[in-house]
Each structure stands twice: as structure tokens, then as C-alpha cells.
XYZ file of C-alpha atoms in Angstrom:
281
model
C -11.346 -6.084 20.130
C -9.512 -3.846 17.675
C -11.438 -2.140 14.890
C -9.611 -0.595 11.935
C -11.237 2.106 9.848
C -10.793 1.392 6.145
C -10.560 4.179 3.592
C -8.941 4.679 0.226
C -8.220 2.032 -2.389
C -6.649 -1.408 -2.166
C -3.131 -0.226 -1.292
C -4.358 2.046 1.500
C -6.579 -0.686 2.918
C -3.652 -3.111 2.946
C -1.632 -0.689 5.093
C -4.572 -0.190 7.452
C -5.173 -3.917 7.758
C -1.481 -4.744 8.256
C -1.123 -2.290 11.143
C -4.303 -3.555 12.792
C -3.313 -7.175 12.286
C 0.084 -6.597 13.900
C -1.491 -4.913 16.922
C -4.127 -7.642 17.215
C -1.450 -10.330 17.201
C 0.595 -8.461 19.806
C -2.347 -8.038 22.178
C -4.282 -11.230 21.440
C -7.381 -9.257 20.488
C -9.798 -10.095 17.649
C -9.532 -7.816 14.618
C -12.561 -6.234 12.946
C -12.797 -3.924 9.951
C -14.994 -0.857 9.624
C -16.048 -0.972 5.967
C -18.794 1.645 6.292
C -16.725 4.764 6.879
C -16.529 5.822 3.221
C -18.366 8.808 1.830
C -21.566 7.846 -0.068
C -19.855 8.390 -3.449
C -17.257 5.772 -2.434
C -19.745 3.029 -1.600
C -18.448 -0.416 -2.463
C -14.790 0.529 -2.040
C -13.977 -2.434 0.210
C -11.155 -4.240 -1.605
C -9.665 -6.738 0.843
C -12.135 -9.452 -0.152
C -9.684 -10.430 -2.896
C -7.109 -11.373 -0.249
C -7.113 -13.973 2.536
C -7.377 -11.494 5.399
C -8.079 -12.749 8.913
C -10.630 -10.244 10.195
C -14.353 -9.888 10.568
C -16.556 -6.965 9.578
C -17.548 -4.726 12.483
C -21.262 -4.684 13.253
C -23.124 -1.404 13.927
C -23.369 -2.159 17.665
C -19.608 -2.758 17.852
C -18.917 0.537 16.093
C -21.370 2.385 18.305
C -19.315 1.456 21.361
C -16.532 3.734 20.078
C -18.656 6.754 19.218
C -17.529 9.850 21.103
C -19.049 13.219 21.841
C -17.005 16.417 21.917
C -15.985 16.051 25.576
C -15.025 12.405 25.137
C -12.894 13.239 22.090
C -10.989 15.883 24.041
C -10.458 13.519 26.983
C -9.340 10.733 24.673
C -6.582 12.929 23.236
C -5.352 13.872 26.701
C -5.059 10.289 27.914
C -1.774 8.346 27.679
C -1.700 6.277 24.466
C -2.266 2.965 26.236
C -5.540 4.272 27.725
C -7.123 5.685 24.565
C -10.161 3.995 23.047
C -9.779 5.781 19.704
C -6.265 5.996 18.268
C -5.924 8.674 15.585
C -2.711 8.525 13.590
C -0.871 11.668 14.751
C 1.317 12.139 11.664
C 2.436 10.374 8.482
C 5.684 8.920 9.823
C 5.839 6.026 12.279
C 4.406 6.671 15.749
C 6.335 4.799 18.450
C 3.279 4.965 20.738
C 1.673 2.354 18.482
C 3.245 -0.515 20.436
C 1.668 0.756 23.671
C -1.921 0.754 22.412
C -4.278 -1.766 23.971
C -7.794 -3.012 23.189
C -10.595 -2.173 23.076
C -9.447 0.207 20.388
C -10.649 1.917 17.209
C -7.829 2.847 14.779
C -8.149 5.831 12.422
C -5.386 6.604 9.951
C -3.395 5.387 6.967
C -0.423 3.752 8.793
C 1.870 3.920 5.764
C 5.058 2.533 7.238
C 6.490 -0.973 7.203
C 7.473 -0.390 10.829
C 3.888 -0.821 12.031
C 3.891 -4.483 11.021
C 7.594 -5.406 10.988
C 7.040 -7.910 13.812
C 4.159 -9.531 11.927
C 5.714 -9.781 8.458
C 5.039 -13.480 7.948
C 1.364 -13.401 9.052
C 0.774 -10.343 6.879
C 2.359 -12.061 3.884
C 0.165 -15.089 4.513
C -2.963 -12.957 4.835
C -2.147 -11.158 1.591
C -2.239 -14.305 -0.486
C -4.886 -13.964 -3.162
C -8.285 -15.434 -2.423
C -9.229 -16.617 -5.911
C -7.531 -18.669 -8.589
C -5.969 -16.944 -11.575
C -6.286 -18.028 -15.187
C -3.760 -20.361 -16.777
C -2.426 -17.453 -18.854
C -1.817 -15.332 -15.755
C -0.089 -18.206 -13.946
C 2.071 -18.955 -16.987
C 3.197 -15.332 -17.152
C 3.826 -15.261 -13.388
C 6.123 -18.281 -13.716
C 8.066 -16.505 -16.470
C 8.387 -13.325 -14.393
C 9.708 -15.268 -11.408
C 12.312 -17.156 -13.423
C 13.817 -14.268 -15.426
C 15.379 -10.864 -14.709
C 12.044 -9.062 -14.923
C 11.131 -5.554 -13.765
C 7.611 -4.384 -12.948
C 7.259 -0.701 -13.832
C 4.122 0.976 -12.491
C 2.659 4.177 -13.907
C -0.152 5.562 -11.712
C -2.216 8.021 -13.702
C -6.028 8.101 -13.962
C -7.201 9.788 -10.739
C -3.639 11.067 -10.189
C -4.009 13.408 -13.177
C -6.862 15.344 -11.560
C -5.805 18.833 -10.479
C -6.573 18.413 -6.780
C -4.622 15.139 -6.648
C -1.678 16.471 -8.645
C -1.415 19.450 -6.313
C -1.493 17.301 -3.180
C 0.120 14.040 -4.210
C 2.016 14.768 -7.389
C 2.637 12.371 -10.245
C 5.775 10.587 -11.433
C 6.784 11.859 -14.864
C 9.153 10.586 -17.585
C 12.243 11.989 -15.828
C 11.681 9.725 -12.837
C 11.323 6.585 -14.961
C 14.328 7.490 -17.128
C 16.401 7.857 -13.959
C 15.037 4.575 -12.563
C 16.181 2.673 -15.654
C 19.715 3.940 -15.032
C 19.689 2.184 -11.638
C 19.161 -1.229 -13.262
C 21.284 -3.378 -15.592
C 21.100 -2.794 -19.336
C 19.143 -5.313 -21.382
C 16.700 -6.206 -18.614
C 13.037 -6.872 -19.513
C 10.371 -4.427 -18.282
C 6.703 -5.246 -17.752
C 4.387 -2.263 -17.597
C 1.402 -1.877 -15.297
C -0.766 1.204 -15.654
C -4.260 2.645 -15.825
C -3.267 4.758 -18.852
C -1.603 2.507 -21.477
C -1.958 5.048 -24.295
C 0.035 7.726 -22.435
C 2.646 5.211 -21.312
C 3.299 3.971 -24.864
C 4.305 7.518 -25.801
C 6.422 8.126 -22.696
C 8.392 4.960 -21.979
C 12.092 5.413 -21.252
C 13.943 5.204 -24.575
C 15.779 2.045 -25.504
C 14.149 -0.388 -23.082
C 12.477 -3.666 -23.952
C 8.970 -3.428 -22.497
C 5.646 -5.238 -22.574
C 2.446 -3.626 -21.325
C 0.462 -6.212 -19.358
C -2.337 -4.053 -17.954
C -5.381 -4.243 -20.199
C -3.862 -6.924 -22.413
C -3.150 -9.914 -20.194
C -4.324 -8.600 -16.824
C -7.684 -6.896 -16.341
C -8.227 -6.547 -12.578
C -6.361 -4.861 -9.747
C -5.654 -8.270 -8.222
C -4.170 -9.662 -11.443
C -1.972 -6.581 -11.807
C -0.853 -6.740 -8.184
C -0.113 -10.465 -8.451
C 1.970 -10.122 -11.606
C 3.805 -7.033 -10.324
C 4.767 -8.871 -7.154
C 6.057 -11.856 -9.136
C 8.597 -9.754 -11.034
C 12.114 -9.902 -9.611
C 12.479 -6.127 -9.410
C 10.143 -3.137 -9.192
C 10.033 0.489 -10.273
C 7.107 1.820 -8.275
C 5.083 5.007 -8.588
C 4.192 7.235 -5.629
C 1.359 4.828 -4.981
C 0.613 2.552 -2.046
C -0.623 -0.003 -4.596
C 2.759 -0.560 -6.241
C 4.461 -0.152 -2.835
C 2.706 -3.350 -1.822
C 3.664 -5.129 -5.036
C 7.312 -4.450 -4.185
C 6.938 -5.423 -0.521
C 5.195 -8.702 -1.418
C 7.962 -9.629 -3.862
C 9.807 -12.546 -2.167
C 12.908 -12.455 -4.404
C 15.898 -12.148 -2.050
C 18.057 -10.129 -4.467
C 15.310 -7.755 -5.577
C 15.937 -4.106 -6.393
C 13.132 -1.691 -5.668
C 13.294 1.808 -7.114
C 10.945 4.320 -5.461
C 10.359 8.060 -5.853
C 11.988 10.045 -3.073
C 9.355 12.756 -3.495
C 6.180 10.876 -2.538
C 4.058 14.015 -2.250
C 3.931 17.308 -4.105
C 2.508 20.092 -1.934
C 1.588 17.919 1.045
C 4.119 18.332 3.840
C 4.601 14.812 5.206
C 7.689 13.181 6.660
C 8.185 10.038 4.544
C 11.325 8.828 6.338
C 9.576 5.661 7.564
C 7.719 4.817 4.355
C 10.407 2.763 2.624
C 12.258 -0.314 3.888
C 15.980 0.470 4.245
C 17.098 -1.647 1.287
C 14.900 0.183 -1.260
C 16.543 2.725 -3.576
C 14.911 6.154 -3.585
C 15.617 8.621 -6.378
């Protein structure tokens, strides 16, 4: 079996699941999810129940089999990748040793690269279909977004405005969005997704035609993600959440604009984060 540790919000969990799912398909092993690894203040953070994921929840006895003392942890790190029982992501960029891992295995990390699941793109897309039905109003808007030159523009604020997060992760400001608009045709229609509509209304790029959908039409993270992914083009924030909206977009001629600077003070190599056809600015 392969067990994937889940942590972070929906976007992070989607990366973790996708990497585990790809490895499970490659090795023929069942996939389980560790949903109990959050800190107590993060209880109830499991978010993949809104998607049609193909994995069970790891039981305590199954997790216990991967517990390691100090000596075992040291030995595990010295073993060749294919012999490790616990695979800790060694760095932010893609790790080529991933393809050599074999079950039984416990995966710890964020796995934020499309390369981890490039061979399993279709199963991952199938698994990331939404589990519940959306309202008629949401479906009507989705049909409009799919049939017109629409752009989803995501502003991630909320927790990103906290000092510790700004220092580590950074936040995309007006200059980024103004520059993004210049990469797209004039007269195109923008649809805004955000957790801070009031700030966004005051800081939209000048001269664009825009409609804020978050908090007006859509009210859940699944509704936002669904509508974002149905737009023909995306301007994403430095957020795994809107990264997935862009990746799930099936439009063949899509343009995805992404921030080249994904982190602020954190020193991570993001070379493998974006698919090659995305535009980074």
C-alpha cells in the first residue's frame, strides 16, 4: 500500500493526492490517505471529499506500521530510494527518484509539480471531478464561461495577508494583475474569484470589464474552483488552489498567466511548478 500524508488546504491536498495516485497506478498498489496528521487547530481540514478521489482513509494500525524511531529514521534516509518505507520530499522541485519508489510506502511532502503525475493525467482529471451537483445558477454560469472568451482572475488574500505568510509566501499585488492583463487581448471579460472582494473592488486593473463571482454567485471553495476551471483562460495567484483551476481547464487554446515569483523570502526552486505552456510574469 501507499499512504499519502495530507496537509494544507484543498490545493495542497490535490497535489499530494495526485502524486500518490500516480505512484499507486504505476506500482499497482492501493492508495490510502492520512487525514489525521494536522495540528489540533487544523482539525477538519480534509477537503478531498468534495472530489471523486479513488483512495481510502488510512486506519491507525496501517499508519502505525510506518512509525519510526530515531535509528530507523536515520537508516531510512541512508537507503536507496526504492528501499525506503518513508519517502520525505527532499526539496520543492521535482525529484527524479520518485519513479523508483515502491510500496509499502508512506509519502510526506507537498509534491507541487505537474511532473509527479504527468503519466497519470487522465485518471487524475477523472478523480478531480466534483462529487456533488451544483445549482442551476452555477451550471448556467459555467456554460457561459465555457462558450465565451472568459478569464478567471484569482486574488488570494485572507490568510495571505498575515505577516508570517507574507514574509514566507508573499502576495500578488496590483502590479502583477496589471501586467497580466497586458498579456491578454483587449476587451476580454474577466471573472473575479477572491476571499477579499472589498479590497479587490478597489484594486482591479483599470479599464477591464469584470464581474466578481465569489460571494455573489459562488459561496464554497468547490463552486469557485469549478467556475474558475470552466473559464477559457486564467490569471492565477501564487496559490496552489488557482493553480489547479488552471490545470483542470480543458480548453485547448487556453492562456494561463502565473506569477514568476511564487515565494517571497522562502528559497525554493520553482522551475518544475508550471507546465511549459504557461506564461510566467
